[in-house]
Coordinates of C-alpha atoms in Angstrom, one line a residue:
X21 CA 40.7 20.2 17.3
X22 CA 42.4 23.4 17.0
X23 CA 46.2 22.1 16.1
X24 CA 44.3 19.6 13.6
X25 CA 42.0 22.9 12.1
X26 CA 45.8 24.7 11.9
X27 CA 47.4 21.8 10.1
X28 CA 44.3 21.5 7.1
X29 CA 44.6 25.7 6.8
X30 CA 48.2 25.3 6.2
X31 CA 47.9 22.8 4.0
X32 CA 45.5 24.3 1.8
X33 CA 47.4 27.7 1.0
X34 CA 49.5 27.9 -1.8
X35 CA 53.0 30.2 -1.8
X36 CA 51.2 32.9 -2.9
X37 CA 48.6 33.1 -0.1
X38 CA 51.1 32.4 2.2
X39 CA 53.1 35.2 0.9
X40 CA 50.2 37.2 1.8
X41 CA 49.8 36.0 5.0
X42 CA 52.8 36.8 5.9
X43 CA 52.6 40.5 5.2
X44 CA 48.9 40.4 6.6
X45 CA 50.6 38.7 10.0
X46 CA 53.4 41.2 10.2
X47 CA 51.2 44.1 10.4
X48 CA 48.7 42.6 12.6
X49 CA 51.5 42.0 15.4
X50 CA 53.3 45.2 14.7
X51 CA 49.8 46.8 15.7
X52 CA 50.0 44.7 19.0
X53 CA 53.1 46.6 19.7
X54 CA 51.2 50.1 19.2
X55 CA 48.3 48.8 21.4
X56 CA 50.4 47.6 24.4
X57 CA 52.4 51.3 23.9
X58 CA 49.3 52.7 24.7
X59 CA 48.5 50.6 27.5
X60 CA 51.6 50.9 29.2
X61 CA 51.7 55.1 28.7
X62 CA 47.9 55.0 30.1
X63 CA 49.3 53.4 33.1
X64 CA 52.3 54.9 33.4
X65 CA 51.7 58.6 32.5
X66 CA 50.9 61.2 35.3
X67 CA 48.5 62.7 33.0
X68 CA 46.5 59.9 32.3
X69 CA 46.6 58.5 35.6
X70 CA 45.0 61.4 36.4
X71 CA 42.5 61.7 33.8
X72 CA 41.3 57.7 33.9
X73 CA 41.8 56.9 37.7
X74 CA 43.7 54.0 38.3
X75 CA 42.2 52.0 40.9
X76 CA 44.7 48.7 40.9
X77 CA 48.2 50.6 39.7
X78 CA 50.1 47.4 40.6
X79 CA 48.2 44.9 38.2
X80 CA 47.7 47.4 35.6
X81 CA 51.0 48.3 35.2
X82 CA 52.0 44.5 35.2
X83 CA 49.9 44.0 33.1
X84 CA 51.1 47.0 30.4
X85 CA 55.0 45.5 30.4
X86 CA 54.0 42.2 30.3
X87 CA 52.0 43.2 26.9
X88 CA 54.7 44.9 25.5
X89 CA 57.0 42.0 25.5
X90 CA 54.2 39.8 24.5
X91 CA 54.2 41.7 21.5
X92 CA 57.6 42.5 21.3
X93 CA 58.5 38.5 21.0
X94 CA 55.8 37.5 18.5
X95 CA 57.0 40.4 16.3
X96 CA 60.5 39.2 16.5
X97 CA 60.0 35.5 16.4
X98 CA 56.7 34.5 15.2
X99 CA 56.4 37.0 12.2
X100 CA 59.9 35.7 10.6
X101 CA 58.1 31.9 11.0
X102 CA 54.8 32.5 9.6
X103 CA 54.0 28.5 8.7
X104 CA 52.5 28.3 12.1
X105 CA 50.7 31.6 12.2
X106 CA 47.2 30.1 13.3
X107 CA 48.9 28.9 16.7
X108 CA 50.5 31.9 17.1
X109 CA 46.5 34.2 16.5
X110 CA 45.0 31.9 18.6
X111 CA 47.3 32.1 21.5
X112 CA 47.9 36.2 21.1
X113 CA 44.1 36.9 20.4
X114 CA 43.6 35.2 24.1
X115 CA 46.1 37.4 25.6
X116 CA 44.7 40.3 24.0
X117 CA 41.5 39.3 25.3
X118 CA 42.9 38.7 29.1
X119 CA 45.1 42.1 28.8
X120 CA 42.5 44.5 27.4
X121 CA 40.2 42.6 30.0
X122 CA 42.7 43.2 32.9
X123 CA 43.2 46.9 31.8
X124 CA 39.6 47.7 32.1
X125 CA 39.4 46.1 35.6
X126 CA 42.2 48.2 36.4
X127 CA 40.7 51.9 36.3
X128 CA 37.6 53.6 36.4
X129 CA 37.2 56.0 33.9
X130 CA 37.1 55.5 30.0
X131 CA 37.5 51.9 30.2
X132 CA 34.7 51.3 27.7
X133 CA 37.9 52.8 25.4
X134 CA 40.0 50.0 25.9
X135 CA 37.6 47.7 24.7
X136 CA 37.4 49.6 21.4
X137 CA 41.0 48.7 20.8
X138 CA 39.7 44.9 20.7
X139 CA 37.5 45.4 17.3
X140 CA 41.0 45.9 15.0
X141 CA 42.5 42.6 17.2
X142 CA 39.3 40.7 15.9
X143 CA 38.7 42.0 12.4
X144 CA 42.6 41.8 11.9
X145 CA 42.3 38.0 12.8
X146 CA 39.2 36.9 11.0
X147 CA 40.9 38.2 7.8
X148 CA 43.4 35.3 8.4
X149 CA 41.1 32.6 10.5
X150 CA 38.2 30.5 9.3
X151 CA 34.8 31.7 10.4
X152 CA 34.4 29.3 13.0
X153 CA 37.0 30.4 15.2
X154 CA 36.7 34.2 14.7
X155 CA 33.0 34.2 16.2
X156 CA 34.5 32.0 19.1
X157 CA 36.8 34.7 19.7
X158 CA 34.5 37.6 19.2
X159 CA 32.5 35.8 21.7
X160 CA 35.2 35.0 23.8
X161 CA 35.9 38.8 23.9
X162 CA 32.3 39.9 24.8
X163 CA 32.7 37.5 27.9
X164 CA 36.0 39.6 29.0
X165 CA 34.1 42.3 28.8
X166 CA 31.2 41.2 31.1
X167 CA 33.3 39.4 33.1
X168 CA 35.6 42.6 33.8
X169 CA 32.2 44.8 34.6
X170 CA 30.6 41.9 37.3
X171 CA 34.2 42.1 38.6
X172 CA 34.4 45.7 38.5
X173 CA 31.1 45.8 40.8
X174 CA 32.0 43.2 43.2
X175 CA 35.7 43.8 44.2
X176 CA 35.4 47.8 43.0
X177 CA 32.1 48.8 43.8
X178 CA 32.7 50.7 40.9
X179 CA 28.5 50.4 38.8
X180 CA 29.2 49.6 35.2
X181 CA 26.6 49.8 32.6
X182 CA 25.6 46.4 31.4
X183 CA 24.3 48.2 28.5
X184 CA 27.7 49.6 27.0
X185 CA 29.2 46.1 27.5
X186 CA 26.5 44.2 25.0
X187 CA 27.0 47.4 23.0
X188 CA 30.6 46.9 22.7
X189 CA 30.1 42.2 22.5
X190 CA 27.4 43.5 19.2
X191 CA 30.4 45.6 18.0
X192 CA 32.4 42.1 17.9
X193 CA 30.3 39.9 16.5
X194 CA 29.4 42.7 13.6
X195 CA 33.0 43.7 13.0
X196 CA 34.1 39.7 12.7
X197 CA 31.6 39.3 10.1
X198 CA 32.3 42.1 8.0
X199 CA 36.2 41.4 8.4
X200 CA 35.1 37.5 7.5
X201 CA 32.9 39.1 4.3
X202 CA 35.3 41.4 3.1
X203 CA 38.7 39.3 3.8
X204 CA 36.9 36.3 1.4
X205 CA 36.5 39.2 -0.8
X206 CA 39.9 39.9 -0.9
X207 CA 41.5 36.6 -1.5
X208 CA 39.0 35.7 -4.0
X209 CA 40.6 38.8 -5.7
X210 CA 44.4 38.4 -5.2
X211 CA 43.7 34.4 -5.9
X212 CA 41.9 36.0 -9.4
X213 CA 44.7 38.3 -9.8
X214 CA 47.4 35.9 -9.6
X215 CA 45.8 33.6 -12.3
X216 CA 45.2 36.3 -14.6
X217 CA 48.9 37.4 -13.6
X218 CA 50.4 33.6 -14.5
X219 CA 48.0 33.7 -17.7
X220 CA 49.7 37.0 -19.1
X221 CA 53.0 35.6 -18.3
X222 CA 52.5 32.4 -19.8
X223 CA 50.8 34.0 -23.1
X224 CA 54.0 36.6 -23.1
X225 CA 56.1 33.6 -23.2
X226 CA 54.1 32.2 -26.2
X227 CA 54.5 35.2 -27.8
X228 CA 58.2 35.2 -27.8
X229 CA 58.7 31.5 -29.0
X230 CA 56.1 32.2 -31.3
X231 CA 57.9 35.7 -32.5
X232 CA 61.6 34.2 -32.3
X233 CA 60.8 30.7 -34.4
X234 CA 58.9 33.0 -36.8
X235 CA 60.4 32.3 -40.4
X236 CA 60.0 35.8 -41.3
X237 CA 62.6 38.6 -39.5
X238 CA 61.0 41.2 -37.3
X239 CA 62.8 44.1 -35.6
X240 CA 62.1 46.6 -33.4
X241 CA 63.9 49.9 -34.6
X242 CA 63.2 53.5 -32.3
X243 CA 63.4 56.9 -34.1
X244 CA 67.2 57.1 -33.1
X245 CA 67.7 54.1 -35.6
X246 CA 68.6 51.7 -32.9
X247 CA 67.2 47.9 -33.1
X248 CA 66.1 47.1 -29.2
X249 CA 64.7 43.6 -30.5
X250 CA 65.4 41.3 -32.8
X251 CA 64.1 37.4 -33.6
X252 CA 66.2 34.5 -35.1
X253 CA 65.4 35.0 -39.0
X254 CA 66.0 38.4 -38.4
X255 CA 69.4 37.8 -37.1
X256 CA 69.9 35.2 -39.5
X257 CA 68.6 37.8 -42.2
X258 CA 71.1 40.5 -41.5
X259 CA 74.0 38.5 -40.7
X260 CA 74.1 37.6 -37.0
X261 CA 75.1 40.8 -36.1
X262 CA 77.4 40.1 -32.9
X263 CA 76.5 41.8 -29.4
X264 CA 76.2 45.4 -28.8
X265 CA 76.3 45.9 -32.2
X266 CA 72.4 47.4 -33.0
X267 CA 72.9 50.7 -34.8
X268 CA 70.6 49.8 -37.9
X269 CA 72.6 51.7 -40.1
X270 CA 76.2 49.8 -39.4
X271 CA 74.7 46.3 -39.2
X272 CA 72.5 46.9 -42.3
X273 CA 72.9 50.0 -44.2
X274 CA 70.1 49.7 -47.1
X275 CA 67.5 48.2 -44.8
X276 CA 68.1 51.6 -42.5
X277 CA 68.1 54.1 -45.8
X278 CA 64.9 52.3 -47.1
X279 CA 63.2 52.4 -43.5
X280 CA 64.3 56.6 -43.8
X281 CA 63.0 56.6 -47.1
X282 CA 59.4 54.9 -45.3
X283 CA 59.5 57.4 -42.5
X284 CA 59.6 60.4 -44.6
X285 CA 57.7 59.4 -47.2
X286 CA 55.2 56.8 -46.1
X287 CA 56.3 54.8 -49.0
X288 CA 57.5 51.4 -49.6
X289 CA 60.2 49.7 -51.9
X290 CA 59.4 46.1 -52.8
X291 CA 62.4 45.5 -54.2
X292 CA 64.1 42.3 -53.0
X293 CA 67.4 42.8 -51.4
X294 CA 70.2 41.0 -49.6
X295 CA 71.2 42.8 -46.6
X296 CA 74.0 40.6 -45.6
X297 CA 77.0 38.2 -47.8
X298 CA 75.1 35.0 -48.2
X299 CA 72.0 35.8 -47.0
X300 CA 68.5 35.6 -48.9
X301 CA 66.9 38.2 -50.4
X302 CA 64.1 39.9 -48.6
X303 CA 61.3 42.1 -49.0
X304 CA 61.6 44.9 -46.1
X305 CA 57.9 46.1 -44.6
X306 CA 57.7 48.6 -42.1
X307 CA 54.4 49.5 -39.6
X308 CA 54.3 51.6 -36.7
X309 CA 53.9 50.0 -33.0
X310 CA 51.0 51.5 -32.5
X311 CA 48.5 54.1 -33.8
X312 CA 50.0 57.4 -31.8
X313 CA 53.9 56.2 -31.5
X314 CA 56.0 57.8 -34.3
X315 CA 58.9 56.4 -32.2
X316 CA 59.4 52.9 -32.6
X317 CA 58.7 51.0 -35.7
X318 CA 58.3 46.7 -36.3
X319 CA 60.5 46.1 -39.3
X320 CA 59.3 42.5 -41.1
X321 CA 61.7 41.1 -43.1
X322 CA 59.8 38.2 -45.5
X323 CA 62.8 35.9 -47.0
X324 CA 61.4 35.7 -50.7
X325 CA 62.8 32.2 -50.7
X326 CA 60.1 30.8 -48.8
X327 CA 57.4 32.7 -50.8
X328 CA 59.1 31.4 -54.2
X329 CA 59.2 27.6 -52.4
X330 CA 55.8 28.5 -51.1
X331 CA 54.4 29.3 -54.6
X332 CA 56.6 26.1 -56.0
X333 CA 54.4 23.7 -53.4
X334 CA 51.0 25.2 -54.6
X335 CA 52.5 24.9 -58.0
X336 CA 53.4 21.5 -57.8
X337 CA 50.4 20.1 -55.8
X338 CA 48.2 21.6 -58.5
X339 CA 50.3 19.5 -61.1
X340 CA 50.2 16.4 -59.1
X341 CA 46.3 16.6 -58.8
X342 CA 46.2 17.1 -62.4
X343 CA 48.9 14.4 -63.3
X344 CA 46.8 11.7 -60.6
X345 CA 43.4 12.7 -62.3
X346 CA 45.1 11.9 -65.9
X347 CA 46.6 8.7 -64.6
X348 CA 43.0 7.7 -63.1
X349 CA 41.1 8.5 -67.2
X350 CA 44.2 6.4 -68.3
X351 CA 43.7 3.0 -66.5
X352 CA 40.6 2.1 -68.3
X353 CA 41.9 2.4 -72.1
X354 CA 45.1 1.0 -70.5
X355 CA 43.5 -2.2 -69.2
X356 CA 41.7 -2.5 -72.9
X357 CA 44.9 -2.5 -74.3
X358 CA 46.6 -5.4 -72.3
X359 CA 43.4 -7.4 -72.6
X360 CA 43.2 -6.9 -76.0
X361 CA 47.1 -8.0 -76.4
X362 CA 46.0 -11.2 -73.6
X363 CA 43.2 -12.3 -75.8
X364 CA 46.0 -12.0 -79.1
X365 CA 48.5 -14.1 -77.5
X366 CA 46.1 -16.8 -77.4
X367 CA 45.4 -16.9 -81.5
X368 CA 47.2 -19.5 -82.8
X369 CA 47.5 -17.9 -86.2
X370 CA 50.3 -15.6 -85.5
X371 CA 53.8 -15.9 -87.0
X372 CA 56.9 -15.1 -84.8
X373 CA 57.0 -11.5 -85.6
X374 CA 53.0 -10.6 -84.2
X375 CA 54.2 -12.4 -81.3
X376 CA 56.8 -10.3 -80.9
X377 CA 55.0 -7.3 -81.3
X378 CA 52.3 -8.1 -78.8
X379 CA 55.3 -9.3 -76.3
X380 CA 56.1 -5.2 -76.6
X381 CA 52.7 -4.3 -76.5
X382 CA 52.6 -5.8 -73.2
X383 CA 55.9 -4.9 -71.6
X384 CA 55.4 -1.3 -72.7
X385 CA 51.4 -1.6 -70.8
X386 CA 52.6 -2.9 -68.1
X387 CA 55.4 0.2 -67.8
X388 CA 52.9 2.8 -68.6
X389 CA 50.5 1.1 -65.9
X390 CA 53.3 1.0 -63.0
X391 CA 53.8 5.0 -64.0
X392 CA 50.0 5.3 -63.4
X393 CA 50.2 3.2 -60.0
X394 CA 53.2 5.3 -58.8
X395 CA 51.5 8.9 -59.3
X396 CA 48.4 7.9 -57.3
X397 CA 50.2 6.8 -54.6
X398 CA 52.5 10.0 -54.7
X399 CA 48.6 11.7 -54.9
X400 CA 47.2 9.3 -52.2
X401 CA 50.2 9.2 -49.9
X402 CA 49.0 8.8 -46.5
X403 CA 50.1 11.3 -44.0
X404 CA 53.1 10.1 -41.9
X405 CA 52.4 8.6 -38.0
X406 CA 56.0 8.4 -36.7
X407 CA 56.5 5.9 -33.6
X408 CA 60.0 5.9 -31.6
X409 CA 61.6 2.8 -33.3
X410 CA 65.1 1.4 -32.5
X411 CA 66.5 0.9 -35.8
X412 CA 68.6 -2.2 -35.2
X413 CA 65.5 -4.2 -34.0
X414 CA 63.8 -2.6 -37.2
X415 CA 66.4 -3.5 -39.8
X416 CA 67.0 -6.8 -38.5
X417 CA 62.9 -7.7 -39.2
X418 CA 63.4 -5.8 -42.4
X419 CA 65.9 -8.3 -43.6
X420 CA 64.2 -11.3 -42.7
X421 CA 60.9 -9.9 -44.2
X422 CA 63.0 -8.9 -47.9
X423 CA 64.4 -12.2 -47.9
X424 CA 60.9 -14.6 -47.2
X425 CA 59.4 -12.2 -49.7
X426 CA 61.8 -12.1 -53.0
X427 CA 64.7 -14.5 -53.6
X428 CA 67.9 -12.9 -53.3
X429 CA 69.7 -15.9 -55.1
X430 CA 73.2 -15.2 -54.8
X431 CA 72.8 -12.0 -53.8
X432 CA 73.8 -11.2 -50.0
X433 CA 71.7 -8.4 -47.5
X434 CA 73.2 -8.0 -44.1
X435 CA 72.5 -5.2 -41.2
X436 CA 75.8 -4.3 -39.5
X437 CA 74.9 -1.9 -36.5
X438 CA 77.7 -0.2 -35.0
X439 CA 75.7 0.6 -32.0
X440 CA 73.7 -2.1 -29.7
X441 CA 70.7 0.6 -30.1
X442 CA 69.3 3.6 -32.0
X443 CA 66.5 5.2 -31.1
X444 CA 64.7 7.3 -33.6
X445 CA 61.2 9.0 -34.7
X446 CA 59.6 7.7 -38.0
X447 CA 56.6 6.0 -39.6
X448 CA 57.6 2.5 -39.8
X449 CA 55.1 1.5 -42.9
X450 CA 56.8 4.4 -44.8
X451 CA 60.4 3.6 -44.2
X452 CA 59.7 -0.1 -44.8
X453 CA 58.4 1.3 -48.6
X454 CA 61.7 3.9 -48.8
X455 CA 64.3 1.0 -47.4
X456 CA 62.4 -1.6 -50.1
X457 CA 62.9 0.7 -53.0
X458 CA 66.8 1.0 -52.1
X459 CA 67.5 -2.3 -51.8
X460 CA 65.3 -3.4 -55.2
X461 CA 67.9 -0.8 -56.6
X462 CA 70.7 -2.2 -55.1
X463 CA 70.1 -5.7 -56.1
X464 CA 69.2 -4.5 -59.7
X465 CA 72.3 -2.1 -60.3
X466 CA 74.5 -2.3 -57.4
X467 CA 76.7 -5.1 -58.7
X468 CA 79.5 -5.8 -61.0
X469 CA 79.1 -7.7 -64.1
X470 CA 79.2 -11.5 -63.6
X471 CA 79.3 -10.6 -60.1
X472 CA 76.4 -11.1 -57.1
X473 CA 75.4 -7.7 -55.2
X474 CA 76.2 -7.6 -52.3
X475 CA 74.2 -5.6 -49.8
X476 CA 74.7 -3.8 -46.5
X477 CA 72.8 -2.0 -43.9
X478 CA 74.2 0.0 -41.7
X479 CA 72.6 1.8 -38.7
X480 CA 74.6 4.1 -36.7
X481 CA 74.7 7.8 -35.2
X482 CA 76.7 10.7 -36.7
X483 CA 79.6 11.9 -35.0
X484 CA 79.4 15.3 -34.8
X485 CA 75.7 15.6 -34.2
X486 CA 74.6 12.2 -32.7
X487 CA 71.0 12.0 -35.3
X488 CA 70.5 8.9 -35.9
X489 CA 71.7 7.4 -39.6
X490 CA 70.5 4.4 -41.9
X491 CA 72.7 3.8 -44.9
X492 CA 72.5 1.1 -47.9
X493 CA 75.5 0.3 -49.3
X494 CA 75.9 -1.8 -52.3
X495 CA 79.4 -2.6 -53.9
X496 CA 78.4 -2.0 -57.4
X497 CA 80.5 0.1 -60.1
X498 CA 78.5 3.4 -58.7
X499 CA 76.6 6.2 -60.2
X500 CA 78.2 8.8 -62.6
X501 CA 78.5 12.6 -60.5
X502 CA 76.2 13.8 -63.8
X503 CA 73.6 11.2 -63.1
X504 CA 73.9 11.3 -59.2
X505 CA 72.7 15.1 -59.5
X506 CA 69.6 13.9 -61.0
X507 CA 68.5 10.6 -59.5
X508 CA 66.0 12.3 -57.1
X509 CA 64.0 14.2 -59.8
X510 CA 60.7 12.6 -60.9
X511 CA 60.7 10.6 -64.2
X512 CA 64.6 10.5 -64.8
X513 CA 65.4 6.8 -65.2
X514 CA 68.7 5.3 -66.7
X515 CA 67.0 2.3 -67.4
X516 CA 64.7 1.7 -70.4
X517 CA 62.2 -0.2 -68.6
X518 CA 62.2 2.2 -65.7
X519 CA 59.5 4.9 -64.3
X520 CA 61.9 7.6 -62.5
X521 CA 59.5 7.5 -59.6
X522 CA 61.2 5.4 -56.7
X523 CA 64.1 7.6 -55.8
X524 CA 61.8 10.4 -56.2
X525 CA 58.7 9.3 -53.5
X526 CA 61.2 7.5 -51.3
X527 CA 62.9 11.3 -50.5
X528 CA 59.6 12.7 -50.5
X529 CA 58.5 10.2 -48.1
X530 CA 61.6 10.7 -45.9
X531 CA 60.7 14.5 -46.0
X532 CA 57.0 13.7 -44.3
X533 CA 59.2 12.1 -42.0
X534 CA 61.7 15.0 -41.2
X535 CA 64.2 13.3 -42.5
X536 CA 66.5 13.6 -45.4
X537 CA 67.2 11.1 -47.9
X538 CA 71.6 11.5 -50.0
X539 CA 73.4 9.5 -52.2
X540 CA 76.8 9.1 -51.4
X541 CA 79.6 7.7 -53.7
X542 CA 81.8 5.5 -52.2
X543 CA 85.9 5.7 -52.9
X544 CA 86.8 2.5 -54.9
X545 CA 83.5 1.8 -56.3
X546 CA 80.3 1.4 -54.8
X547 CA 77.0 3.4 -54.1
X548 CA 75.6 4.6 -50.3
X549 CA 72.2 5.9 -49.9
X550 CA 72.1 7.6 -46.4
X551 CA 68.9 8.6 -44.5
X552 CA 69.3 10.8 -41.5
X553 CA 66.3 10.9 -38.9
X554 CA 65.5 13.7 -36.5
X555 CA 66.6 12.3 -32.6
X556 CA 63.8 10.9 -30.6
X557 CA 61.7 13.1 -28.7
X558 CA 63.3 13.8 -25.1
X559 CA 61.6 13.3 -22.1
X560 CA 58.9 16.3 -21.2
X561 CA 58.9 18.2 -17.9
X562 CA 55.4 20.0 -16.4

């Protein structure tokens, strides 16, 4: 019961407690040293021979050495092996029992003192045992000491108080529970204080991603003008200063004399500058670390790129809600017109030339209403939901689904993977749309005159960075370098009966995506649209 008892105990601590234990069993045994020191000099020692009156020198100094390298041994060996401590209590609580018991037997005088020394054995262990076993010990104790007073009368004939022996078993059982009480207590406490301990850690740790991915620069500059900390777009920022290079006014010489200027002062200059070759410009702000420290000063360094591209997206999502709720209030006098052109088609009192007219009316409707249809689904996009795709499988189905959809005539698609498989994370539904809208093009424009397209696509991974790439190729006559610069803006179109819209929300959808959508020309005619994905996600560790 008691091995099996050992074996759940152990089980249940965790490295911490047992690092606790360990220091808590060291102690406990080194104090079994200091108790059978005192033993052996109360045996051995003229003077207190004569002050406690040895009756049975023999057995008590036996005893005493026998103690010492007890305690000598479990100090050396069981101390450095702590994963069996709860053998090692049970087994030295009983000696310390027998010893202190034998001790007592062994003189006449003060031996009520020796039973004193039993109270730091049993508090000492019911810090580390369950509650169980420590009152079996603290009764087990409170035996010895009967025991060695009936044997003191009988083979002694030495009367020992009864009363001082239940005085000393109440001292046991009261010391054991307190010990139990207050060594609960305890590990409640370090148990709490190791969780708070991994919480600050953990939230320190957040705090440093979340501080080193910050897009805006933040240093950490002392009154000597010395930068101690420094993020990513900081470093990026002042030009990646190398190591050991942090004197503020060598790596960045305005940002220091502006930061003077702040510290005398108290004044700030908003004026954008570029404190390295190639760098943005930046807005320097400066705070104090905290309330009472004059020392050390946070630098933030906001890259007035991102606020202008910040300001560009409010910009242009206002325009887009205002361009989707025109294109809504123009459906309706838009349908009236094509019905109205329908129900004149039918007249049978119009010459060649009204026909012709209402034949414009309705090719020009029909543009105007697939402008409307493309800027509410720019307003309405749906929010990307990538999956982990392989692209092979994917392009594969795509071609089989283009060519039962819309005859290609003589017109040839084909996927030529370079790689048996390439993994990647994107929203199928929306690069189903962006890879449609290429290949429409492709068969429209990509082809020679008198000549059938002909169509490739080709899935592969770069070279130098392994991200995972989609291209459509088309060998066509290509796309002037003038035009090519502005294929991706919204509403440039080449073609009269064109909107200037596809190019344009197939990027923007390969930007929810995270990834990016390029046109490259191709040496000895031809056009290559290339879409780079981001890699798929690696495999998580807890």
């Amino acid at each position: 019961m008691v091995v099996a008892a050992v074996q759940t105990n152990v089980a249940s601590r965790s490295a911490g407690d047992l690092d606790t234990i360990t220091r808590e069993f060291y102690f406990f045994n080194l104090f079994r040293v200091l108790e059978a020191i005192i033993i052996l000099a109360l045996m051995f020692s003229p003077y207190a021979v004569s002050w406690v009156s040895v009756l049975h020198p023999m057995l008590g100094r036996a005893t005493a050495v026998f103690y010492l390298a007890y305690a000598m041994l479990v100090v050396a060996v069981a101390s450095r092996n702590p994963r069996h401590y709860r053998v090692w209590i049970d087994i030295s609580l009983v000696v310390d029992i027998a010893v202190i018991a034998l001790a007592m037997f062994s003189i006449r005088d003060q031996y009520t003192s020796l039973a004193l020394l039993l109270l730091v054995n049993l508090g000492g262990a019911a810090t580390l045992l369950p509650r169980r076993i420590s009152f079996f010990f603290a009764a087990l104790a409170t035996f010895g000491v009967f025991a060695q007073n009936i044997a003191g009368d009988l083979f002694n004939g030495d009367r020992r108080e009864i009363l001082e022996a239940g005085i000393c078993g109440l001292a046991y059982f009261s010391v054991t529970g307190l010990c139990l009480f207050l060594g609960r207590r305890m590990r409640d406490s370090e148990a709490l204080a190791s969780r708070r301990g991994s919480d600050l850690r953990n939230l320190a740790q957040i705090n440093e991603l979340i501080i080193r991915r910050m897009k805006t620069g933040v240093l950490v500059v002392d009154s000597d003008n010395i930068v101690h900390r420094w993020n990513e777009a900081a470093a990026a920022l002042i030009g990646n200063p190398t190591d050991g290079h942090n004197d503020l006014a060598r790596i960045a010489p305005e940002l220091s004399r502006r930061l003077y200027h702040w510290r005398t002062s108290r004044k700030l200059d908003n004026t954008a500058i570029s404190l390295a070759e190639g760098a943005p410009e930046v807005i320097p702000r400066f705070t104090r670390m905290a309330a009472n420290d004059d020392e050390n000063v946070l630098v933030f360094l906001d890259d007035t790129s991102l606020v202008s591209r910040r300001a560009e997206q409010l910009t242009l999502a206002s325009m887009g809600r205002l361009a989707a709720s025109i294109a809504h209030e123009i459906r309706n006098p838009l349908a009236a017109i094509s019905y109205s052109a329908q129900l004149l088609a039918e007249s049978e009192a119009l010459d060649t030339a009204d026909q012709r007219m209402i034949e414009i009316i309705r090719n020009h409707a029909g543009r105007v209403n697939e402008i409307v249809e493309n800027i509410l689904h720019l307003a309405r996009r749906e929010r990307s939901m990538p999956e982990s795709i392989d692209l092979v499988v994917w392009a594969e189905r795509f071609i089989v689904d283009f060519k039962a959809t819309l005859d290609i005539g003589a017109n040839t698609l084909a996927c030529k993977p370079q790689k048996a498989s390439v993994e990647t994370l994107v929203d199928p539904k929306q690069l189903h749309q962006v890879v449609w809208n290429l290949v429409q093009n492709a068969q429209r424009y990509g082809h020679l005159p008198g000549e059938p397209a002909r169509i490739s696509l080709i899935v592969r991974q770069a070279n130098d960075n392994g991200l995972p790439i989609l291209d459509v190729v088309d060998r066509g006559p290509g796309i002037p370098t003038k035009v090519a610069a502005q294929i991706f803006e919204p509403f440039f179109t080449t073609h009269e009966l064109g909107t200037g819209l596809g190019l344009y929300l197939a990027r923007e959808m390969c930007i929810a995506n995270l990834a990016s959508l390029d046109y490259l020309p191709i040496a000895g005619g031809g056009s290559c649209f290339r879409i780079t994905f981001q890699p798929p996600p690696s495999p998580s560790f807890t």
